[in-house]
CSV table of C-alpha atoms in Angstrom, one decimal:
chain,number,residue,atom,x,y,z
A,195,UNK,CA,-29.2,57.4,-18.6
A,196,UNK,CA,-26.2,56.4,-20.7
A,197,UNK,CA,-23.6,54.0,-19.4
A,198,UNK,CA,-20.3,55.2,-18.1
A,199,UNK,CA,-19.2,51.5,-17.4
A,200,UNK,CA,-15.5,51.1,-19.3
A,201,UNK,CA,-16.8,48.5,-22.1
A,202,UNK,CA,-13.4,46.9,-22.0
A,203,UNK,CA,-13.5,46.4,-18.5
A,204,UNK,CA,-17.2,44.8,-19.1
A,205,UNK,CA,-16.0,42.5,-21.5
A,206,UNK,CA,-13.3,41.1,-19.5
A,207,UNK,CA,-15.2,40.4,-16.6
A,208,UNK,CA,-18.3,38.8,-18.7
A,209,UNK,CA,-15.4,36.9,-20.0
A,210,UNK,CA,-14.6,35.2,-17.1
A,211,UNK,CA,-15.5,31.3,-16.8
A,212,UNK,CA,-17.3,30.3,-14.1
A,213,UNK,CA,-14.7,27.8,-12.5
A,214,UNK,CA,-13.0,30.8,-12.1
A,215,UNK,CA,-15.0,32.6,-10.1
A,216,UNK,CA,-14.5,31.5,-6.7
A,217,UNK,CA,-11.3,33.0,-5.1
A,218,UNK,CA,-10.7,35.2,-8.1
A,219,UNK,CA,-7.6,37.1,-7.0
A,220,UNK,CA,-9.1,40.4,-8.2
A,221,UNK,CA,-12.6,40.3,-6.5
A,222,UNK,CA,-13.2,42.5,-4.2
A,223,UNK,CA,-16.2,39.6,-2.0
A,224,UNK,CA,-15.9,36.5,-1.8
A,225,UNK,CA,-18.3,33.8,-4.4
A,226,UNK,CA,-19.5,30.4,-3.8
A,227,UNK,CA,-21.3,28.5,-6.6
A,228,UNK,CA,-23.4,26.0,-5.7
A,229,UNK,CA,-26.8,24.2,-6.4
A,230,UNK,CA,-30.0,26.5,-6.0
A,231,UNK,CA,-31.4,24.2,-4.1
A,232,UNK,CA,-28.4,24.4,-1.9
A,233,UNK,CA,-28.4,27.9,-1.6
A,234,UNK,CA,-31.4,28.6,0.1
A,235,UNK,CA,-30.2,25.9,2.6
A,236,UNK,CA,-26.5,27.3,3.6
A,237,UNK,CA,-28.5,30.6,3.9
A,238,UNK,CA,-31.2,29.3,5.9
A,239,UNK,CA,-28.7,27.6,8.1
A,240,UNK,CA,-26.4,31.4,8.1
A,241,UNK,CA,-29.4,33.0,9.8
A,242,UNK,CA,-30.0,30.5,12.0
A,243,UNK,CA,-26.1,30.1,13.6
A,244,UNK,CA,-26.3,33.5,13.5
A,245,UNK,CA,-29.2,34.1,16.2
A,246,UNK,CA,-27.7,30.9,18.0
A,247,UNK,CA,-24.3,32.9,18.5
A,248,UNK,CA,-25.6,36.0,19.3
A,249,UNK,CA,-28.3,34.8,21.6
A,250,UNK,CA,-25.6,33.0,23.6
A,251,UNK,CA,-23.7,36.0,23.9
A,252,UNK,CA,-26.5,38.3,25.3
A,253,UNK,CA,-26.5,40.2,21.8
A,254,UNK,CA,-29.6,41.4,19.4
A,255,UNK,CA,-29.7,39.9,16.3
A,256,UNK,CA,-30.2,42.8,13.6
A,257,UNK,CA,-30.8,42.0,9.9
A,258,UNK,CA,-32.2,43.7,6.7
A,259,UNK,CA,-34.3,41.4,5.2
A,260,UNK,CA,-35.5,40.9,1.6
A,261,UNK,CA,-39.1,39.6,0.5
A,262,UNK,CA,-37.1,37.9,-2.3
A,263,UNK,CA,-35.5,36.0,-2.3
A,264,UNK,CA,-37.6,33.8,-0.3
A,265,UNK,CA,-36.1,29.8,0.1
A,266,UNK,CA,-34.5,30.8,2.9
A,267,UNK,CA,-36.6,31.3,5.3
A,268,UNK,CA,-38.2,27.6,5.0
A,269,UNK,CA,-35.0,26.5,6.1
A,270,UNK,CA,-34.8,28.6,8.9
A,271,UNK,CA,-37.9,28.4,10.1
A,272,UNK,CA,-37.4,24.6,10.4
A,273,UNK,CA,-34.6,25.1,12.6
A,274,UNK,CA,-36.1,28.0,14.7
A,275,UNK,CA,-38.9,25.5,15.0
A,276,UNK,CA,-37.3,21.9,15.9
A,277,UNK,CA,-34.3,23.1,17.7
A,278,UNK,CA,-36.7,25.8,19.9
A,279,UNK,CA,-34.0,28.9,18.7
A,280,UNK,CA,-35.5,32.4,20.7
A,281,UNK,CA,-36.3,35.4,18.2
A,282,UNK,CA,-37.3,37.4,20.9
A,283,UNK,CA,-33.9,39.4,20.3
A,284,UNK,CA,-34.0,39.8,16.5
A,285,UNK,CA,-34.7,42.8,15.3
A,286,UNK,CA,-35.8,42.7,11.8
A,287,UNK,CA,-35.6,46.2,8.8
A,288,UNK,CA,-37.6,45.0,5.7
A,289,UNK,CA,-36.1,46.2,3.0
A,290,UNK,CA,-38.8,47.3,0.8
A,291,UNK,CA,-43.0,47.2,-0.5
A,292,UNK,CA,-44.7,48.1,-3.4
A,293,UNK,CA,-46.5,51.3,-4.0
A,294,UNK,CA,-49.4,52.3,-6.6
A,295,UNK,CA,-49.3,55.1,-9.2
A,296,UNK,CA,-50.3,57.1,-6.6
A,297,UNK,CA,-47.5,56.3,-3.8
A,298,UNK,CA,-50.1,54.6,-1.5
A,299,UNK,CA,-49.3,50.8,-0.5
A,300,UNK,CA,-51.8,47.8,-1.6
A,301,UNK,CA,-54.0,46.3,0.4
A,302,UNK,CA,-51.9,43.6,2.6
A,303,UNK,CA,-53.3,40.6,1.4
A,304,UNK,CA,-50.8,38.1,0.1
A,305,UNK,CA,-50.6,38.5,-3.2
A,306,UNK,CA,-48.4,39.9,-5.6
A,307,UNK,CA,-48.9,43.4,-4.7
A,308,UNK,CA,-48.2,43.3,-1.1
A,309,UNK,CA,-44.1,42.7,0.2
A,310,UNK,CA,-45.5,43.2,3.7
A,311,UNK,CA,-48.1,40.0,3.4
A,312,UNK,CA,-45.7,37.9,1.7
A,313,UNK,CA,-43.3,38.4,4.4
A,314,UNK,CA,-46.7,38.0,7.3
A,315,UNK,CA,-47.1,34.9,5.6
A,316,UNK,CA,-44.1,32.8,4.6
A,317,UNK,CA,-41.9,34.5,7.0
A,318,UNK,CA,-43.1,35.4,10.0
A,319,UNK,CA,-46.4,33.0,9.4
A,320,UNK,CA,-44.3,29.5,9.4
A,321,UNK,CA,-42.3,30.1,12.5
A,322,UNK,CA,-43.7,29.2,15.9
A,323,UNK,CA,-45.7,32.3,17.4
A,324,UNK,CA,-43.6,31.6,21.3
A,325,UNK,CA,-40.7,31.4,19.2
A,326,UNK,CA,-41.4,34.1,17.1
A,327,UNK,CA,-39.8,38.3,16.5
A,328,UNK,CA,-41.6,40.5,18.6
A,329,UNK,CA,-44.3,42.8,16.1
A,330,UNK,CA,-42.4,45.8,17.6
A,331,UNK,CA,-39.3,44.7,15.9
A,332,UNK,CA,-40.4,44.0,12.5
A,333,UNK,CA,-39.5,47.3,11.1
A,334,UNK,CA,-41.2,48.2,7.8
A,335,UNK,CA,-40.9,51.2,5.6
A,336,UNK,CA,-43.7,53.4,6.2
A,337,UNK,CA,-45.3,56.1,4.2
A,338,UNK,CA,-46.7,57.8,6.9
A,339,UNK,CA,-43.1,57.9,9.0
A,340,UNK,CA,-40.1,57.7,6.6
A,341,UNK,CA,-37.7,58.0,9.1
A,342,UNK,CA,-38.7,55.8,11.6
A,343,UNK,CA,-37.0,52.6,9.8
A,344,UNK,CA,-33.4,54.6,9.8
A,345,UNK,CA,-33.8,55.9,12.9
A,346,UNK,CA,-34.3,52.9,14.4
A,347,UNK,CA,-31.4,51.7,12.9
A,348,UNK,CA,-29.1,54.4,14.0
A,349,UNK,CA,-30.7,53.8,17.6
A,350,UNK,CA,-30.0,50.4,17.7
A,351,UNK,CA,-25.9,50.8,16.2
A,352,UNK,CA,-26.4,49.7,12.7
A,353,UNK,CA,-27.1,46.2,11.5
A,354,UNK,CA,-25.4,42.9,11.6
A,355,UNK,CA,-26.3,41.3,8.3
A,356,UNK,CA,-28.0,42.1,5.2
A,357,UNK,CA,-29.6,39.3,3.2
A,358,UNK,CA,-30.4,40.3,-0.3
A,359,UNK,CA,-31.0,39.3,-3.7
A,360,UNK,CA,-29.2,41.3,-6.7
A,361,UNK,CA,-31.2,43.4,-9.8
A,362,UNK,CA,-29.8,42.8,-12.9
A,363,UNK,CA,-28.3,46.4,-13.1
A,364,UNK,CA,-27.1,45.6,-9.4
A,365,UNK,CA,-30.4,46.8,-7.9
A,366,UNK,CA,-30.4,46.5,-4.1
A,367,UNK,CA,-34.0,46.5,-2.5
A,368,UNK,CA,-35.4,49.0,-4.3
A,369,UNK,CA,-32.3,51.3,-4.8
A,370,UNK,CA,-31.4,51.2,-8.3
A,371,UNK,CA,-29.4,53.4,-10.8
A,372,UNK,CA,-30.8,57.3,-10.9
A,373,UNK,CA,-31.7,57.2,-14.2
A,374,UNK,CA,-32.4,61.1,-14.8
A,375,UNK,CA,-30.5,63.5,-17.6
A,376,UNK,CA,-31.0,66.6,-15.7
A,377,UNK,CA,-29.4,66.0,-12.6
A,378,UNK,CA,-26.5,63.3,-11.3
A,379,UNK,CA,-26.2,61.6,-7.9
A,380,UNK,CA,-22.6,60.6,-6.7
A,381,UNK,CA,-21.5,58.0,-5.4
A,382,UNK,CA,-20.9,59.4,-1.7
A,383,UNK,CA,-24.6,60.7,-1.7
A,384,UNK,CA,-25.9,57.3,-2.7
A,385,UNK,CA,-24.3,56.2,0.2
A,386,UNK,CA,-26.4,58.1,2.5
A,387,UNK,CA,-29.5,57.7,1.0
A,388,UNK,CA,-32.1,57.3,3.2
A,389,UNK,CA,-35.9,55.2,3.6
A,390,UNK,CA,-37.5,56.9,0.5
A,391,UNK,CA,-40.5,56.7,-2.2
A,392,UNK,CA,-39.1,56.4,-5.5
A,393,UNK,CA,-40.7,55.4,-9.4
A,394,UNK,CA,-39.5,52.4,-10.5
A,395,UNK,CA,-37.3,52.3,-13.4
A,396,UNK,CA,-38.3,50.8,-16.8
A,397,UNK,CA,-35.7,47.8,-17.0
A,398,UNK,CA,-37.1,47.2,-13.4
A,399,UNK,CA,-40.3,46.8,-14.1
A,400,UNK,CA,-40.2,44.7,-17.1
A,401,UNK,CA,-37.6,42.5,-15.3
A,402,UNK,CA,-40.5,42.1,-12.8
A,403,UNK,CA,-42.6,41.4,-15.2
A,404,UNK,CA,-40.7,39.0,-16.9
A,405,UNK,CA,-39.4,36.7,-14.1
A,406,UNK,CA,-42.8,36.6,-12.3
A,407,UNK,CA,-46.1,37.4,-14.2
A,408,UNK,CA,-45.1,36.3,-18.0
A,409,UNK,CA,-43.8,39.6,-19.0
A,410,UNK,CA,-47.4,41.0,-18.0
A,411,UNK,CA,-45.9,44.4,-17.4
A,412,UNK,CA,-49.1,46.8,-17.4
A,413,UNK,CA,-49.8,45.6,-13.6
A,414,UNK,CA,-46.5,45.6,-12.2
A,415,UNK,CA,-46.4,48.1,-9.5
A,416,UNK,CA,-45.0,51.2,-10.2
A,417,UNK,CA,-43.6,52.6,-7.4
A,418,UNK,CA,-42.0,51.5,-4.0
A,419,UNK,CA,-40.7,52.2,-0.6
A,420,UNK,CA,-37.4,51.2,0.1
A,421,UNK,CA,-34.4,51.0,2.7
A,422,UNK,CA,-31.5,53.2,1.5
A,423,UNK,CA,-28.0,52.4,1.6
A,424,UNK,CA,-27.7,54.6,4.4
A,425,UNK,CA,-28.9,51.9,7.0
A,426,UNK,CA,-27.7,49.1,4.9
A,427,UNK,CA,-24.2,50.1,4.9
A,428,UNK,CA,-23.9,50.2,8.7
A,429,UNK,CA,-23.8,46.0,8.2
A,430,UNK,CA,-20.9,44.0,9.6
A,431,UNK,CA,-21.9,41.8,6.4
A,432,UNK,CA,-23.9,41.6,3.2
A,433,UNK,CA,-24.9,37.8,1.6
A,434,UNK,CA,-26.2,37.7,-1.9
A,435,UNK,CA,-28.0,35.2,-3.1
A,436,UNK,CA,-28.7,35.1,-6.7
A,437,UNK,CA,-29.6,31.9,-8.8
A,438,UNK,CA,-32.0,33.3,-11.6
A,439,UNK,CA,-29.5,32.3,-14.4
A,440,UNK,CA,-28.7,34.8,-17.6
A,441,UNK,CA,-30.8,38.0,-15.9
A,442,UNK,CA,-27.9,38.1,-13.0
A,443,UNK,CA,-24.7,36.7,-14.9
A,444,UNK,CA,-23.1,40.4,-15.3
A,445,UNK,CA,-24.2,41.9,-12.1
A,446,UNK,CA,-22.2,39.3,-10.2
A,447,UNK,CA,-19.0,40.3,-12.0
A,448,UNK,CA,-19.7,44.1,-11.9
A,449,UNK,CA,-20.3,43.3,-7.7
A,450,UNK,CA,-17.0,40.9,-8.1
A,451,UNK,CA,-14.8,43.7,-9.8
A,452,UNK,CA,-16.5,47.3,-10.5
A,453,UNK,CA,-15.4,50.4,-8.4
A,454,UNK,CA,-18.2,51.7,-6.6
A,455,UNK,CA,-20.6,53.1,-9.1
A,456,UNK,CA,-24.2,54.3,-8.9
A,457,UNK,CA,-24.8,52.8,-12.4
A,458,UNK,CA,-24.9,49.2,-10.7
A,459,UNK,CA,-25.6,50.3,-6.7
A,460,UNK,CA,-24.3,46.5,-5.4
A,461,UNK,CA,-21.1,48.0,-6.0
A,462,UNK,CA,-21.1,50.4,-2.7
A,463,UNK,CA,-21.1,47.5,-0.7
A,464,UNK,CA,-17.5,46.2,-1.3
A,465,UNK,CA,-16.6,50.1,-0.2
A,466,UNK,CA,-18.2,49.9,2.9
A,467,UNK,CA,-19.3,46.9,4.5
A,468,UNK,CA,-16.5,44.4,5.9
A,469,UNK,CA,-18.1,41.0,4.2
A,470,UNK,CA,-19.6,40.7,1.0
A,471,UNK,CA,-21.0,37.1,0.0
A,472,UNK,CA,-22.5,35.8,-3.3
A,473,UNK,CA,-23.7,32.4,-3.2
A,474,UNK,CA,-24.9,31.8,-6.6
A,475,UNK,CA,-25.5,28.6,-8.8
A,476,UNK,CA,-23.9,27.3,-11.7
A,477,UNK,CA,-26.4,28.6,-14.2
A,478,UNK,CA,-25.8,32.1,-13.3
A,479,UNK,CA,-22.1,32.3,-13.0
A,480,UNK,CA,-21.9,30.7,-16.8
A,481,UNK,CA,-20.2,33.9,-18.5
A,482,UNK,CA,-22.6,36.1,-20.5
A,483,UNK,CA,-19.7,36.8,-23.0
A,484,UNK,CA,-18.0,34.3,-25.7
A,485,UNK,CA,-15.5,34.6,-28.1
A,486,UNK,CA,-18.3,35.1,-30.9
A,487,UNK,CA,-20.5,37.7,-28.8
A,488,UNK,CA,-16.9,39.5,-28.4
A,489,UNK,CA,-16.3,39.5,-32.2
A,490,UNK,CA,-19.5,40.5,-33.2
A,491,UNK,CA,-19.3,43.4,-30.5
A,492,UNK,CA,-15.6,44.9,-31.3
């Protein structure tokens, strides 16, 4: 698919210095930069005031969760576990899991392969089991009942909070640009997309490759199940959290400034959802653009 992103627009924005990121008068969310380190603790410590408040109001916790990220969670769980916090109210909708060529999910052992192990065993697996989310209200995309997760979702009056990392072409979970010539998706319909099986796209899968097997591309899955932006928009608030330096440092702006577009999905949730967060770390919100890359590009 060609770009329809204004290039001048692009370059302005990938202009931008970092220090002037944070309360940028023309953002449309709001951007913290921080250590990495320190990111996976203020969002460890977000979830976990989160289910304090809403347990002592009576209320359900409801979240879409990502299976990376992951630092998070150790943080959380630590809390969950030493200050004795309840998730017997949380409901949890997993965002997304790996399919093979064939559209059937691996084998869940915890490995590379399997979104739904990882999350078995570094999520769920580190918190106390008396403590712990009820199995009925882990919600996972299923193969064999598409609609359940976004059912459940409309049953339940949307979500609270979706936590969520960000693809380099502003991917969310596994919703990324429609990359087809022969026929266009807008942004309204984008919007409503629901739980579906989709191939992956090319710059997805050797981003994969290169950020977590060594650019080993061959075995990266190539297809998925993933949450649509139907469910995820229903969320009082979205937090971002995205510290993998140079492969992130346009997204962020095109989240920061962009009109909704379906060329960088991210962008539908300024439209929609009330709060949108980016805690990011100073490697990633260096600018991708200088005055010699500009040159060489006009």
């Amino acid at each position: 698919m060609s770009s329809n992103m204004d290039l001048e627009k692009m370059i302005k924005w990938c202009s931008i210095p970092a220090e002037k990121l944070e309360n940028h008068p023309e953002s449309k969310i709001k951007v913290k930069i921080m250590e990495k380190a320190e990111v996976s603790m203020r969002v460890g410590n977000m979830m976990a005031e989160e289910v304090i408040k809403n347990n002592a109001e009576g209320k359900p916790t409801k979240w879409v969760l990502p299976c990376g990220p992951m630092g998070q969670y150790k943080y959380f769980a630590q809390r969950v576990n030493k200050e004795r916090i309840s998730l017997k109210n949380v409901w949890v909708f997993h965002m997304d899991d790996f399919l093979d060529w064939q559209g059937r999910p691996y084998p869940e052992i915890n490995n590379y392969f399997s979104l739904k192990a990882n999350m078995l065993h570094d999520f769920y697996g580190i918190i106390d089991e008396e403590l712990n989310v009820p199995e009925d209200q882990r919600i996972w995309p299923d193969i064999n009942d598409i609609d359940y997760l976004d059912r459940k979702v409309e049953e339940l009056g949307g979500v609270d909070t979706v936590y969520a990392g960000l693809g380099y072409k502003g991917l969310v979970a596994f919703c990324e640009a429609p990359n087809s010539p022969y026929y266009r998706i807008s942004v309204e319909e984008y919007a409503q997309s629901k739980t579906r099986i989709v191939h992956l796209n090319e710059d997805t899968l050797i981003s994969l490759s290169e950020r977590d097997i060594g650019g080993f591309v061959q075995i990266v899955p190539p297809m998925a199940i993933t949450i649509g932006f139907k469910s995820m928009l229903t969320a009082k608030k979205a937090v971002f959290m995205v510290t993998t330096g140079s492969w992130k440092q346009t997204s962020i702006r095109v989240l920061m400034f962009s009109e909704p577009t379906v060329e960088y999905p991210a962008t539908l949730f300024p439209e929609y959802v009330p709060e949108v967060l980016v805690f990011t770390d100073p490697a990633t919100a260096q600018p991708p653009v200088t005055d010699g890359i500009i040159k060489e590009v006009i």
